[in-house]
Coordinates of C-alpha atoms (C1' of nucleotides) in Angstrom, one line a residue:
Chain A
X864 CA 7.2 7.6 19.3
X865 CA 10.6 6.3 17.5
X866 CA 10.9 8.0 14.6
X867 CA 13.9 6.0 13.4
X868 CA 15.8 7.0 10.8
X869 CA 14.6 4.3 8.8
X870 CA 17.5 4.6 5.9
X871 CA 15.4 6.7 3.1
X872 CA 14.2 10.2 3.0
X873 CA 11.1 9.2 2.0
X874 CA 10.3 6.8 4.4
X875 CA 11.1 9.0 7.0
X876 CA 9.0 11.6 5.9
X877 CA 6.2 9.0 5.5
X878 CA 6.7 8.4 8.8
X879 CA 6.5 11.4 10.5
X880 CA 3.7 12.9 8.3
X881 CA 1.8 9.4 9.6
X882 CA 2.1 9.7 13.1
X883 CA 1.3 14.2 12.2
X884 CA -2.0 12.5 11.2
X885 CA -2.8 9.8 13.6
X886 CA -2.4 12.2 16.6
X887 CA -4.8 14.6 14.3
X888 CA -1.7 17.5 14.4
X889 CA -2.8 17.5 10.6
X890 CA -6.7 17.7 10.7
X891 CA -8.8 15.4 8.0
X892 CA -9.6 16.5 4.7
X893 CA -6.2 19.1 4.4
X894 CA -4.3 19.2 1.7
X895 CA -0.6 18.4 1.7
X896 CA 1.6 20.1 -0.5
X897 CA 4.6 18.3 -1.5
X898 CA 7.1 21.7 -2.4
X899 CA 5.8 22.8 0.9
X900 CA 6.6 19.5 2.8
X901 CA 9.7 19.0 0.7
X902 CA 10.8 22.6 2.2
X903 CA 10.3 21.8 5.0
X904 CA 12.4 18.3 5.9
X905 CA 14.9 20.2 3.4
X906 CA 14.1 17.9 0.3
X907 CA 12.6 18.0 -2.8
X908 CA 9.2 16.5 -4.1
X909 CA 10.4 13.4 -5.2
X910 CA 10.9 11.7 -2.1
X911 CA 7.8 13.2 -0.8
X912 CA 5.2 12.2 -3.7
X913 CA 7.1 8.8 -2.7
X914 CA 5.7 9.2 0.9
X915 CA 2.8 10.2 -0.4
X916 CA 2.3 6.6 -2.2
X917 CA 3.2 5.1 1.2
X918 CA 0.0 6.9 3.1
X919 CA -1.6 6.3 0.4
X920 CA -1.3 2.4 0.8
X921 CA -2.1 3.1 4.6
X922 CA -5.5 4.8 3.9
X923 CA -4.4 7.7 5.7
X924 CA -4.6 10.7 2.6
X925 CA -6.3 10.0 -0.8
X926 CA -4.9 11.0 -4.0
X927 CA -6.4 12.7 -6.7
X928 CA -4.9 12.6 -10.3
X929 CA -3.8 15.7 -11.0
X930 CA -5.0 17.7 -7.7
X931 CA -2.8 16.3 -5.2
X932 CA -3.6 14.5 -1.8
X933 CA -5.5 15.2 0.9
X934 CA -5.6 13.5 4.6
X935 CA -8.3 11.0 4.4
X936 CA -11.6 11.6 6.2
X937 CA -13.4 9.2 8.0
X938 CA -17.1 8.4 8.3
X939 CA -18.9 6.4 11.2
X940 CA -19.0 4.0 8.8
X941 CA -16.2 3.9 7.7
X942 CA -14.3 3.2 11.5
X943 CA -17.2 0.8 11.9
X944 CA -15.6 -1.2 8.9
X945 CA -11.8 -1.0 10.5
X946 CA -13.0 -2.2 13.7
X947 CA -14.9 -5.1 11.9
X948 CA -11.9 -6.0 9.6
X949 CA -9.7 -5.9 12.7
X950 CA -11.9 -8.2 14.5
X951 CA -11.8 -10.8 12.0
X952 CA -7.9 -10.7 11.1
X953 CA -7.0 -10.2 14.8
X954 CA -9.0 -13.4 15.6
X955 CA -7.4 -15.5 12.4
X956 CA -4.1 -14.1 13.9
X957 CA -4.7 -15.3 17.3
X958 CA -5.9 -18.6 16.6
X959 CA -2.8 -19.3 14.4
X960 CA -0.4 -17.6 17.2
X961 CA -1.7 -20.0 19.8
X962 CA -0.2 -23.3 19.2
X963 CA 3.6 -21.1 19.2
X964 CA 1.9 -18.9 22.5
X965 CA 4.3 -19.3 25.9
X966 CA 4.4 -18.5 29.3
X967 CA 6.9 -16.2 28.5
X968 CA 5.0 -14.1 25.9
X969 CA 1.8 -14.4 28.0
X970 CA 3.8 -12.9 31.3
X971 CA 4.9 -9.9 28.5
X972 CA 1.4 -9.5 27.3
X973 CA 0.2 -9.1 31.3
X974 CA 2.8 -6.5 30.9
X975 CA 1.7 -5.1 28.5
X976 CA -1.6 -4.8 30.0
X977 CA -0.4 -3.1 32.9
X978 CA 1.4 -0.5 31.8
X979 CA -2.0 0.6 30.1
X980 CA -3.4 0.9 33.4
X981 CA -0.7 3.1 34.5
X982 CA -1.1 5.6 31.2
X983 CA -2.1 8.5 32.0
X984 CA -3.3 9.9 28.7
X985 CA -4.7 8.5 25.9
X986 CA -1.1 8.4 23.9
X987 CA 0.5 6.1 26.4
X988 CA -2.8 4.0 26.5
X989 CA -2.7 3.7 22.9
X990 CA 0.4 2.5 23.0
X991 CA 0.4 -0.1 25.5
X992 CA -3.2 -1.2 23.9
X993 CA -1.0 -2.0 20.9
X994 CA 1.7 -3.4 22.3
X995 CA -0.7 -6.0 23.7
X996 CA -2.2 -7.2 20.9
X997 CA 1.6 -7.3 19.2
X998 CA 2.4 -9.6 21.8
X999 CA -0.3 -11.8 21.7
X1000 CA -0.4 -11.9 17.6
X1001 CA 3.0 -11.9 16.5
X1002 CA 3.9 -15.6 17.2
X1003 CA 1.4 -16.3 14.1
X1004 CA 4.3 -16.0 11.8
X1005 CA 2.5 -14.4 9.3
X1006 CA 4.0 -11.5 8.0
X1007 CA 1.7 -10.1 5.5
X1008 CA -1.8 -10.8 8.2
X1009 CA 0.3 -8.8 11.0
X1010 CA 1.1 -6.0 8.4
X1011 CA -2.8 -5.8 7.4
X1012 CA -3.5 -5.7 10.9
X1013 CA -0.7 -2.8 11.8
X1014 CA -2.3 -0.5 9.5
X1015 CA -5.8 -1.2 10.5
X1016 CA -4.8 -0.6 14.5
X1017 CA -3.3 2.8 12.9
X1018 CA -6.0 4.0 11.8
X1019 CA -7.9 3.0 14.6
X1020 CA -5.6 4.8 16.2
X1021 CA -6.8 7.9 14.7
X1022 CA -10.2 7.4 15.4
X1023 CA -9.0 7.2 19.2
X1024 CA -7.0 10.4 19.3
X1025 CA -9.7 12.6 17.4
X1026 CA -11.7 12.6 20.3
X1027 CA -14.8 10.8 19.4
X1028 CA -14.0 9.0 22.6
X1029 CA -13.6 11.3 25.5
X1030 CA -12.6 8.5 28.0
X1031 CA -10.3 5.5 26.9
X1032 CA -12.9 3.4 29.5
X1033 CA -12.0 0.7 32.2
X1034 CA -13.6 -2.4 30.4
X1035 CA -11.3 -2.8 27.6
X1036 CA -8.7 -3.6 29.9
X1037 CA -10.9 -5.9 31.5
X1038 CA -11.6 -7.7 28.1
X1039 CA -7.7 -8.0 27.7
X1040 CA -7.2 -10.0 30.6
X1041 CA -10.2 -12.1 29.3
X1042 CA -8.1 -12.8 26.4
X1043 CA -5.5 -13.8 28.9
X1044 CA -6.9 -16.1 31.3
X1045 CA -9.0 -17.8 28.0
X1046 CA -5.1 -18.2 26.2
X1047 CA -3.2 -19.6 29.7
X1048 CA -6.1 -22.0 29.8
X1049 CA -5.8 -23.4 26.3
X1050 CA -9.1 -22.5 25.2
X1051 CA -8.0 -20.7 21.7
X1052 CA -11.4 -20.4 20.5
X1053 CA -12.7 -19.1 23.1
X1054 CA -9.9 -15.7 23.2
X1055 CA -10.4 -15.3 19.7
X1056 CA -14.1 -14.8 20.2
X1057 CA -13.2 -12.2 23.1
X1058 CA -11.0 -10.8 21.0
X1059 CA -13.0 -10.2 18.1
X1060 CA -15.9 -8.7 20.0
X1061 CA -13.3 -6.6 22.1
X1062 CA -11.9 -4.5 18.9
X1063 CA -15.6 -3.8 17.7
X1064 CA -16.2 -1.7 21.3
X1065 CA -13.4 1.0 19.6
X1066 CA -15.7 1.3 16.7
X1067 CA -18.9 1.0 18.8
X1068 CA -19.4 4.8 20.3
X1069 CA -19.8 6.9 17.7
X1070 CA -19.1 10.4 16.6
X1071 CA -20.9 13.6 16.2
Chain B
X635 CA -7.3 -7.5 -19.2
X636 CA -8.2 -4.2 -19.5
X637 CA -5.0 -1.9 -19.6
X638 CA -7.3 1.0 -18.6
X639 CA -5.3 4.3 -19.1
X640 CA -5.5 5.3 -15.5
X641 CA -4.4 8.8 -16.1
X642 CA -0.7 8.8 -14.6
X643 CA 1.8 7.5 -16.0
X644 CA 2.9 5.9 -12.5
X645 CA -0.1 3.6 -12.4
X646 CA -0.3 2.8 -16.0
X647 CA 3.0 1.8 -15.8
X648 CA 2.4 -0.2 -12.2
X649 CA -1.0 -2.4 -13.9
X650 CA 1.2 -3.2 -16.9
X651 CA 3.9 -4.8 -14.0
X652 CA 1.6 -6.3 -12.4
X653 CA -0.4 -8.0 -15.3
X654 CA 2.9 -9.5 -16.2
X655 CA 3.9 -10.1 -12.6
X656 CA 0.5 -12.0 -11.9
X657 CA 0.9 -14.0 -15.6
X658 CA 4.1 -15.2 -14.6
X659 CA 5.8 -13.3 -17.2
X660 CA 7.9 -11.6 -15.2
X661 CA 9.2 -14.6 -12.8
X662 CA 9.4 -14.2 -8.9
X663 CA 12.7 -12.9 -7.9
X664 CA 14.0 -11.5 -10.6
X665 CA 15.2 -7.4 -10.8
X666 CA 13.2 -4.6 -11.7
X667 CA 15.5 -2.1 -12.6
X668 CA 14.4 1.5 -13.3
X669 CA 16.1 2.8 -15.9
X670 CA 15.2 -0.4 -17.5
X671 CA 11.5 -0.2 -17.2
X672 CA 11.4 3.9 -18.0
X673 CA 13.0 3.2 -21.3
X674 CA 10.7 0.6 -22.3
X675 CA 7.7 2.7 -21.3
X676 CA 9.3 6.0 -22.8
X677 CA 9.6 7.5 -19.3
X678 CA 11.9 8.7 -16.7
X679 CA 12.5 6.7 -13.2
X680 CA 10.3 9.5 -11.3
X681 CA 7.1 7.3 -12.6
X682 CA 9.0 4.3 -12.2
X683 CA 9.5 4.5 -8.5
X684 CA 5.9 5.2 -7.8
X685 CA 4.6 2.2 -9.6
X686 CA 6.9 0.5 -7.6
X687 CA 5.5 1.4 -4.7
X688 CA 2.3 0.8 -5.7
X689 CA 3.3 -2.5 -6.5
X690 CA 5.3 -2.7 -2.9
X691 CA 1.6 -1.9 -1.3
X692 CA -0.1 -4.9 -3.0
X693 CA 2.8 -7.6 -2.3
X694 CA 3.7 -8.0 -5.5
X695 CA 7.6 -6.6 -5.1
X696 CA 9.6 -6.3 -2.4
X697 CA 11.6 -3.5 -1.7
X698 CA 15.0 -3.1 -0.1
X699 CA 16.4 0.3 0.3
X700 CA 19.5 0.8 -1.4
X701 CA 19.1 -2.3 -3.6
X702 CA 16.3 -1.9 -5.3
X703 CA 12.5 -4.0 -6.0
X704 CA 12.8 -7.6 -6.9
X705 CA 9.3 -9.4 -7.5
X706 CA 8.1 -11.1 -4.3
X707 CA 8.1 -14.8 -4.2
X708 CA 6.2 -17.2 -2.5
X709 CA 6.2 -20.0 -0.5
X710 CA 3.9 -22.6 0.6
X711 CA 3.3 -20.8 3.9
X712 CA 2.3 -17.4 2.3
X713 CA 0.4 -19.2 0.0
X714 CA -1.6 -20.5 2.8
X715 CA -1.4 -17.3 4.4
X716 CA -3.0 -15.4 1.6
X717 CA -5.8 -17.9 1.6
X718 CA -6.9 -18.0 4.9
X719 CA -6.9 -13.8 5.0
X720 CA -9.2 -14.2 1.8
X721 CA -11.4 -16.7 3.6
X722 CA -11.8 -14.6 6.6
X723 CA -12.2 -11.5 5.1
X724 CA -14.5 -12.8 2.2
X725 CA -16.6 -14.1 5.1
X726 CA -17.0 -11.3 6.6
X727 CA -17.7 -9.1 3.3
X728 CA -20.6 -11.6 2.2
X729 CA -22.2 -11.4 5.5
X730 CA -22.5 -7.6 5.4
X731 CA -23.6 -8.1 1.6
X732 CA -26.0 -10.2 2.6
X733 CA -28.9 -8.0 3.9
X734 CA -28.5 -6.3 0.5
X735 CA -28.3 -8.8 -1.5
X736 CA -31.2 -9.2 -4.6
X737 CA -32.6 -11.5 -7.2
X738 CA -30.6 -9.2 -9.9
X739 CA -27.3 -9.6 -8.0
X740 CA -28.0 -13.8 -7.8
X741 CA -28.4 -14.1 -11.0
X742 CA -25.6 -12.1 -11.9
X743 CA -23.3 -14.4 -10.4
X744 CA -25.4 -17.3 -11.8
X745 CA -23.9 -16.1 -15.2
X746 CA -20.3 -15.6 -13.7
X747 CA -20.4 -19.0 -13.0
X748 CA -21.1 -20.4 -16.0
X749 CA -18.8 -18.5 -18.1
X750 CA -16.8 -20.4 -15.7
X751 CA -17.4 -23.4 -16.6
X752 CA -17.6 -22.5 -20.4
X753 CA -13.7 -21.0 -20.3
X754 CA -11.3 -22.9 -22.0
X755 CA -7.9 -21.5 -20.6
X756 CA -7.0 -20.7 -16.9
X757 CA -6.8 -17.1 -17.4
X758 CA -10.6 -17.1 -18.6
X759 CA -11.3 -19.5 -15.8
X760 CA -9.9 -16.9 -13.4
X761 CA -11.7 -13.6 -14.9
X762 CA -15.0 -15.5 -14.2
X763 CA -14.3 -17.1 -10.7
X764 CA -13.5 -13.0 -10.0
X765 CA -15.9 -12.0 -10.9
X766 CA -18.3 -14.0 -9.1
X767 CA -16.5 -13.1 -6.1
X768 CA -16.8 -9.7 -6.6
X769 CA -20.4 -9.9 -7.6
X770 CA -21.7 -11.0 -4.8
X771 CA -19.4 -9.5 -2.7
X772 CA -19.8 -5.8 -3.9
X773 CA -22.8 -5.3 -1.8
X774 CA -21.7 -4.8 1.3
X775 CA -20.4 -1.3 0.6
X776 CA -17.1 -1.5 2.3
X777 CA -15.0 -0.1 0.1
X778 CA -11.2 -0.3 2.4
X779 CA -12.6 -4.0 2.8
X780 CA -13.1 -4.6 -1.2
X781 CA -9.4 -3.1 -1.6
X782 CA -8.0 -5.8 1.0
X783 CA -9.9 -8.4 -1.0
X784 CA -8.5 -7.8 -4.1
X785 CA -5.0 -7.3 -3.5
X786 CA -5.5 -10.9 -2.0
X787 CA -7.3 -12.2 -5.4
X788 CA -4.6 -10.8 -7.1
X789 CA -1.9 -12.6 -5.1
X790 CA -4.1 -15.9 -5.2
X791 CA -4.0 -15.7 -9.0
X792 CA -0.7 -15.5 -8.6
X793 CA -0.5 -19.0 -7.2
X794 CA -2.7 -20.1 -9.7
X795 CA -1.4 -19.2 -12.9
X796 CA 2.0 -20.8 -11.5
X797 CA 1.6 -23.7 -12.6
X798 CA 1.4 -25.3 -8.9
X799 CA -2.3 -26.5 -10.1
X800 CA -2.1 -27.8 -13.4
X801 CA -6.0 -28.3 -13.3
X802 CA -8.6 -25.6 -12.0
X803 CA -10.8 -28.7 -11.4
X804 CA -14.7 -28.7 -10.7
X805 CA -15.1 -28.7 -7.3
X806 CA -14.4 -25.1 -7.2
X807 CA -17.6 -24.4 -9.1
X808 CA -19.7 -26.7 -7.0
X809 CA -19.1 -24.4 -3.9
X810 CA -19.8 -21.8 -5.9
X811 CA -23.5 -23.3 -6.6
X812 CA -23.6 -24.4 -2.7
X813 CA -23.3 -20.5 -1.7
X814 CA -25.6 -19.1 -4.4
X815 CA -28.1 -21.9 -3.0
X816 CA -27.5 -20.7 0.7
X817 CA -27.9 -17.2 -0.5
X818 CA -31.4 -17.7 -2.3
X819 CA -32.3 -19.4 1.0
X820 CA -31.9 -16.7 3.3
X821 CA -29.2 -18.9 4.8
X822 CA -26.3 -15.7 5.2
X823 CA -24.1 -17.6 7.8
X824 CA -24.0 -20.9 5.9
X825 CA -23.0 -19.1 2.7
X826 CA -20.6 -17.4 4.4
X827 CA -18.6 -20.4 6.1
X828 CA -19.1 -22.6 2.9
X829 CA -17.0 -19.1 1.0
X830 CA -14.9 -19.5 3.7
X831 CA -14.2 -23.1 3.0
X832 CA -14.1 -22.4 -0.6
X833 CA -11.3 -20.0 -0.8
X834 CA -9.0 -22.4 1.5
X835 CA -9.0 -25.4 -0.8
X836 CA -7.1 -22.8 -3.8
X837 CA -4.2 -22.7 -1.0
X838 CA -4.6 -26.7 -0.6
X839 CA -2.4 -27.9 -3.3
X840 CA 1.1 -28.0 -2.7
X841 CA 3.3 -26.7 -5.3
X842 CA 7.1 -27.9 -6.1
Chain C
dT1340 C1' -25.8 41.5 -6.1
dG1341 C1' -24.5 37.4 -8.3
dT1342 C1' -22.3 35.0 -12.2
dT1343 C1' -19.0 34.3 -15.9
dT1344 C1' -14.6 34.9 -18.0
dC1345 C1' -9.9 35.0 -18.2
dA1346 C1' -5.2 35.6 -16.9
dA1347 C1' -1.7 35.2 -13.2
dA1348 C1' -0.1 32.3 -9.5
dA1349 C1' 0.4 28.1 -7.4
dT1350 C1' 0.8 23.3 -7.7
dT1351 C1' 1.4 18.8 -9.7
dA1352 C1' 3.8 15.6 -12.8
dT1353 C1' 7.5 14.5 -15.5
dA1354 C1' 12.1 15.0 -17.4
dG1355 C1' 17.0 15.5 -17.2
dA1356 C1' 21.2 15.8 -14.4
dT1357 C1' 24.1 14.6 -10.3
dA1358 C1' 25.7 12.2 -6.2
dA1359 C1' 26.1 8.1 -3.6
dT1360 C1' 25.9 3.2 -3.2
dT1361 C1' 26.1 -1.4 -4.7
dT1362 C1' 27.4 -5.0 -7.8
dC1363 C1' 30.7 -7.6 -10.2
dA1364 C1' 34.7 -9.2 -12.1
dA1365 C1' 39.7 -9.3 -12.4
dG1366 C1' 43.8 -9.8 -10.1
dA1367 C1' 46.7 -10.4 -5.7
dA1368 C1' 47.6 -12.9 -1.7
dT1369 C1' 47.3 -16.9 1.2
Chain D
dA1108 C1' 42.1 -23.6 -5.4
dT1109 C1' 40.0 -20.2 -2.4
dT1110 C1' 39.5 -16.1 -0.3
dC1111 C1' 40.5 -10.9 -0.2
dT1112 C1' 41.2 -6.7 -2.2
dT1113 C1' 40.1 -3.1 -5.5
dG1114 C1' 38.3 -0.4 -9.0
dA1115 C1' 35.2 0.2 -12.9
dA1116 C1' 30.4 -0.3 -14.4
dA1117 C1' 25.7 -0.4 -13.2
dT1118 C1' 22.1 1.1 -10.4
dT1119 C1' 19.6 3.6 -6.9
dA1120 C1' 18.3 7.9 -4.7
dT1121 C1' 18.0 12.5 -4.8
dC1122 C1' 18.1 17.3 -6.7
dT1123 C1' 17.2 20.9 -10.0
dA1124 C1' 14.6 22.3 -14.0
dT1125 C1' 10.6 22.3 -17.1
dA1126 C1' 6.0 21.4 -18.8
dA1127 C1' 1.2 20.8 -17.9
dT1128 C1' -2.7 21.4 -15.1
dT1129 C1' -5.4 23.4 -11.6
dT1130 C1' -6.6 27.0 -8.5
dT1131 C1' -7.4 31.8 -7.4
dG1132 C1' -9.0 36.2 -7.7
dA1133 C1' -10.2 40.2 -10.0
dA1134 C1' -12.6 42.4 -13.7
dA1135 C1' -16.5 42.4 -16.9
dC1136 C1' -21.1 41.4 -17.5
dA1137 C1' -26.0 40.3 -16.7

DNA sequence: TGTTTCAAAATTATAGATAATTTCAAGAAT
DNA sequence: ATTCTTGAAATTATCTATAATTTTGAAACA
């Protein structure tokens, strides 16, 4: 999506090789050569093993000493244990987001929601899907649990796009405006809980 | 603690910063400057900048592009911040430990906690209390999740060796009994909230 | 045919050098 | 006295070069 030019080389290359992995353009398990990235964004490897560290930090390749990084794999357990993760900071997030939740952010979160009924492909839904739960979580104020959560949803991401799931299914949508109704009625507790069990259906079908 | 010679230079140089970033040796918003730090360690910046990054990843430094890493500070609200994400996450690592969990493993952490109670400095106090965590926490083979709670630990003892508790008081240990007792009873969900609990009251006190 | 050895090629990690940006302090102007 | 320039020093970010390690592939051997 926007590839900003956020200010450094490296980061930019971080961030397209990131998104180059989360749509599975790079498959798992490759190797990632930094004097043949650095040729080609036209830089050398120093800014690259620097974007390197950054997907690194994201879980998205693994580094070896002296053998160079690879894009990370992912087992059924191992998107089992993102989707449970996710569940439990998305509900701590929510519960502290509701006492600064409004009408306003609520209407934009319904929003949200609809333009994920409108996607037609699994990008677009994946998009809107995370611009929900933005919505809903960012009024927690707390920078470091929304970052936690970011990079879990990416790789979650991955796991959507790499086709374990053929169909981006109906009743996710459904669960969403759950949330909603649960959160415009003041019952915190009780959207949190929705919430939780929600993210756990991305993990639920599995692969293979 | 242990220095460990992580093979690269990057992350020996990155746990030496942060053993003095967690002891308080370095102090919270002060510069790191590169050329600085590579002389000391006999380097050039190349290593440098990757153990800053590595330290970016864990919270311990923040980053602004053109300006340089500054050690990350902290105020009451992260503080509190950090502390709930350990609670919740903590909780949820123990109850997947929990169907794995054996008499060996118990009374491992039976020992963790008293060499607790038999250390004579903070620092000690904290190596135990750690390792108690991580004792009983280790079994539930989530290895992303075991990552998230560390980087939290780290940032908790942080708070800790600060200075904002001058005493690392009893109580702490008392839960610490209370969850090995749920444990031995079969009782996974009350050992998990009374973790939960536990972990919140090292945000409790205030500093300043 | 399959395995081992060994040297060339590729690749990573670090160092040294350069360009670009920011910081900081001294002096000018209001 | 305070705010605004301005330029030198410090610092960051990047590039080019070098050293060290790993991978690859072909030849020798069993």
């Amino acid at each position: 999506m926007t590839t900003a030019k956020s200010d450094t080389i490296s980061t930019r290359i971080g961030k397209t090789l990131a998104e180059r992995i989360i749509s599975g353009a790079i498959e798992a398990g490759s190797r990632l050569r930094q004097d043949h990235v650095a040729e080609e964004f036209g830089a050398s490897h120093v800014p690259v093993r620097e974007a390197f560290r950054l997907l690194e930090s994201q879980g998205l390749v693994v580094s070896e000493p002296r053998r160079g990084v690879r894009v990370a794999g992912f087992t059924r357990e191992e998107v089992r244990e993102v989707a449970e993760m996710r569940a439990s900071l998305e509900a701590l997030a929510l519960r502290n987001a509701f006492p600064h939740m409004t009408k306003t952010i609520l209407d934009q979160a319904e929003e949200a929601n609809r333009a994920g009924d409108r996607a037609r492909d699994v990008y677009a839904w994946e998009e809107a899907n995370r611009n929900f739960h933005r919505i809903i979580l960012t009024p927690c104020g707390m920078p470091r649990l929304l970052k936690a959560i970011d990079d879990l949803q990416t790789a979650s991401a991955r796991f959507l796009f790499s086709g374990w799931r053929a169909e981006w299914e109906a009743p996710t949508d459904r669960d969403h405006r759950a949330i909603l109704d649960a959160l415009r009625t003041g019952q915190a507790d009780l959207a949190a809980s929705v919430l939780a069990r929600h993210v756990q259906t991305v993990g639920r079908k599995g692969p293979k």
